[in-house]
Short mmCIF file of C-alpha atoms in Angstrom, two decimals:
data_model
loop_
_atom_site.label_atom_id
_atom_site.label_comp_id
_atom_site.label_asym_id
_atom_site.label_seq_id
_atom_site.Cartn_x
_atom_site.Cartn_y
_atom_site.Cartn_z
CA UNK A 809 103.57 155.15 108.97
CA UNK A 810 105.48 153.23 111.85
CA UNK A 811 102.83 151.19 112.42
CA UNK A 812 101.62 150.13 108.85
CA UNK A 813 105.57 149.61 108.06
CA UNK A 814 106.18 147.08 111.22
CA UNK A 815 102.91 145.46 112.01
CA UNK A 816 100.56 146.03 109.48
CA UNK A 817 102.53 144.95 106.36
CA UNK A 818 104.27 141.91 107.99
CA UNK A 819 101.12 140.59 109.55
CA UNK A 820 99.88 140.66 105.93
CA UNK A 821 102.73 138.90 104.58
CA UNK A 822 102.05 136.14 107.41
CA UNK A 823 97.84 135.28 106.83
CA UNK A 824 99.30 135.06 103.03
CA UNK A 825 101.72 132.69 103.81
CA UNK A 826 99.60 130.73 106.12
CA UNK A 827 96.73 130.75 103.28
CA UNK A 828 99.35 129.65 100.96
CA UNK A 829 100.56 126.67 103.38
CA UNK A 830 96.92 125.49 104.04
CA UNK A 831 96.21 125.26 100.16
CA UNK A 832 99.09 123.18 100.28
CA UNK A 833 98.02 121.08 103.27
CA UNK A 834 94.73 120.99 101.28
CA UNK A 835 96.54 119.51 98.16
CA UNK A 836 98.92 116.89 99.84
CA UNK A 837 95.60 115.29 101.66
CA UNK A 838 93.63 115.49 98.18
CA UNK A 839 97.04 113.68 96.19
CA UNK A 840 96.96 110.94 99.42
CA UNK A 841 93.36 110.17 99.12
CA UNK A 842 93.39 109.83 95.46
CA UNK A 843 96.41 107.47 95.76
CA UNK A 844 94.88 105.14 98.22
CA UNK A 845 91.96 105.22 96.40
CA UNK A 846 93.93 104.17 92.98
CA UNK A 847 95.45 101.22 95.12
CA UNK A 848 92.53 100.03 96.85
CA UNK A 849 91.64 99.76 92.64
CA UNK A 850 94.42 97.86 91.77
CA UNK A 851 94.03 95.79 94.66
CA UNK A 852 90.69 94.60 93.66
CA UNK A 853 91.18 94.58 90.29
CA UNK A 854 92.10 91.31 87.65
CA UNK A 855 95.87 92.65 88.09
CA UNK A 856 95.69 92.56 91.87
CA UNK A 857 94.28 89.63 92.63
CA UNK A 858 96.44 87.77 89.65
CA UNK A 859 99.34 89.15 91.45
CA UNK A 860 97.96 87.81 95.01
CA UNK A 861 97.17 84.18 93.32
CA UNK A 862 100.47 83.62 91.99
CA UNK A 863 102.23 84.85 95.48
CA UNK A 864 100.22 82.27 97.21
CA UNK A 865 100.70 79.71 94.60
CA UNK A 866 104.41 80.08 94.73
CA UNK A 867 104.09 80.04 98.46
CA UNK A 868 102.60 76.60 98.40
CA UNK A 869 105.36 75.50 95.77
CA UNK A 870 107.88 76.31 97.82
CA UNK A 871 106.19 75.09 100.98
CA UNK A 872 104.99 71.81 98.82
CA UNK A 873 108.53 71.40 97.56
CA UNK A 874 110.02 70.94 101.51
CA UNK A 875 107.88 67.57 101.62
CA UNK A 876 107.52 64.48 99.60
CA UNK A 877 105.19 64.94 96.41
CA UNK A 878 101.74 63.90 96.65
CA UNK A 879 98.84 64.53 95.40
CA UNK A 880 97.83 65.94 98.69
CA UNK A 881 100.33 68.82 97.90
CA UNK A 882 99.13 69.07 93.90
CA UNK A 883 95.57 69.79 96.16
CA UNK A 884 96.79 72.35 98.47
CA UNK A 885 98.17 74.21 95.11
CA UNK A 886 94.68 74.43 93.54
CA UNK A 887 93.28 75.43 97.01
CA UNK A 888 94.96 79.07 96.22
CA UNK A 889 92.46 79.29 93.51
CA UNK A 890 89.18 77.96 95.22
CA UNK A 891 90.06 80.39 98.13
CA UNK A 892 90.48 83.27 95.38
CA UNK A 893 87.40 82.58 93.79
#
């Protein structure tokens, strides 16, 4: 009665709790795979790749904007959209 009430009992309590914790383990890997997954999806989709064109097209406006206007700059805008493509 000693023994089931100081080592048998608690050492069940503990592989329960461990089995609990790897479930958990298991779950927080599953969530973080299906979140990378959902933004290597936006990343490739129409949204993604909108979003990327006008970051590089404002980074040429702004860059474009430091030096005179030409239509060597007006070129290097549309160049954003040719490397996209």
């Amino acid at each position: 009665m000693i023994i089931d009430y100081f080592i048998q009992k608690p050492n069940n309590k503990v592989t329960h709790l461990s089995q609990k914790m790897d479930a958990l383990d298991g779950l927080k890997k599953q969530h973080q795979q299906a979140f990378n997954y959902r933004l290597k999806r936006f990343l490739v989709s129409n949204v993604g790749i909108g979003s990327a064109f006008t970051a590089g097209a404002g980074y040429q406006a702004l860059k474009s904007s430091e030096k005179h206007k030409s239509t060597a700059s007006k070129i290097s805008k549309l160049t954003w959209l040719l490397r996209l493509l």
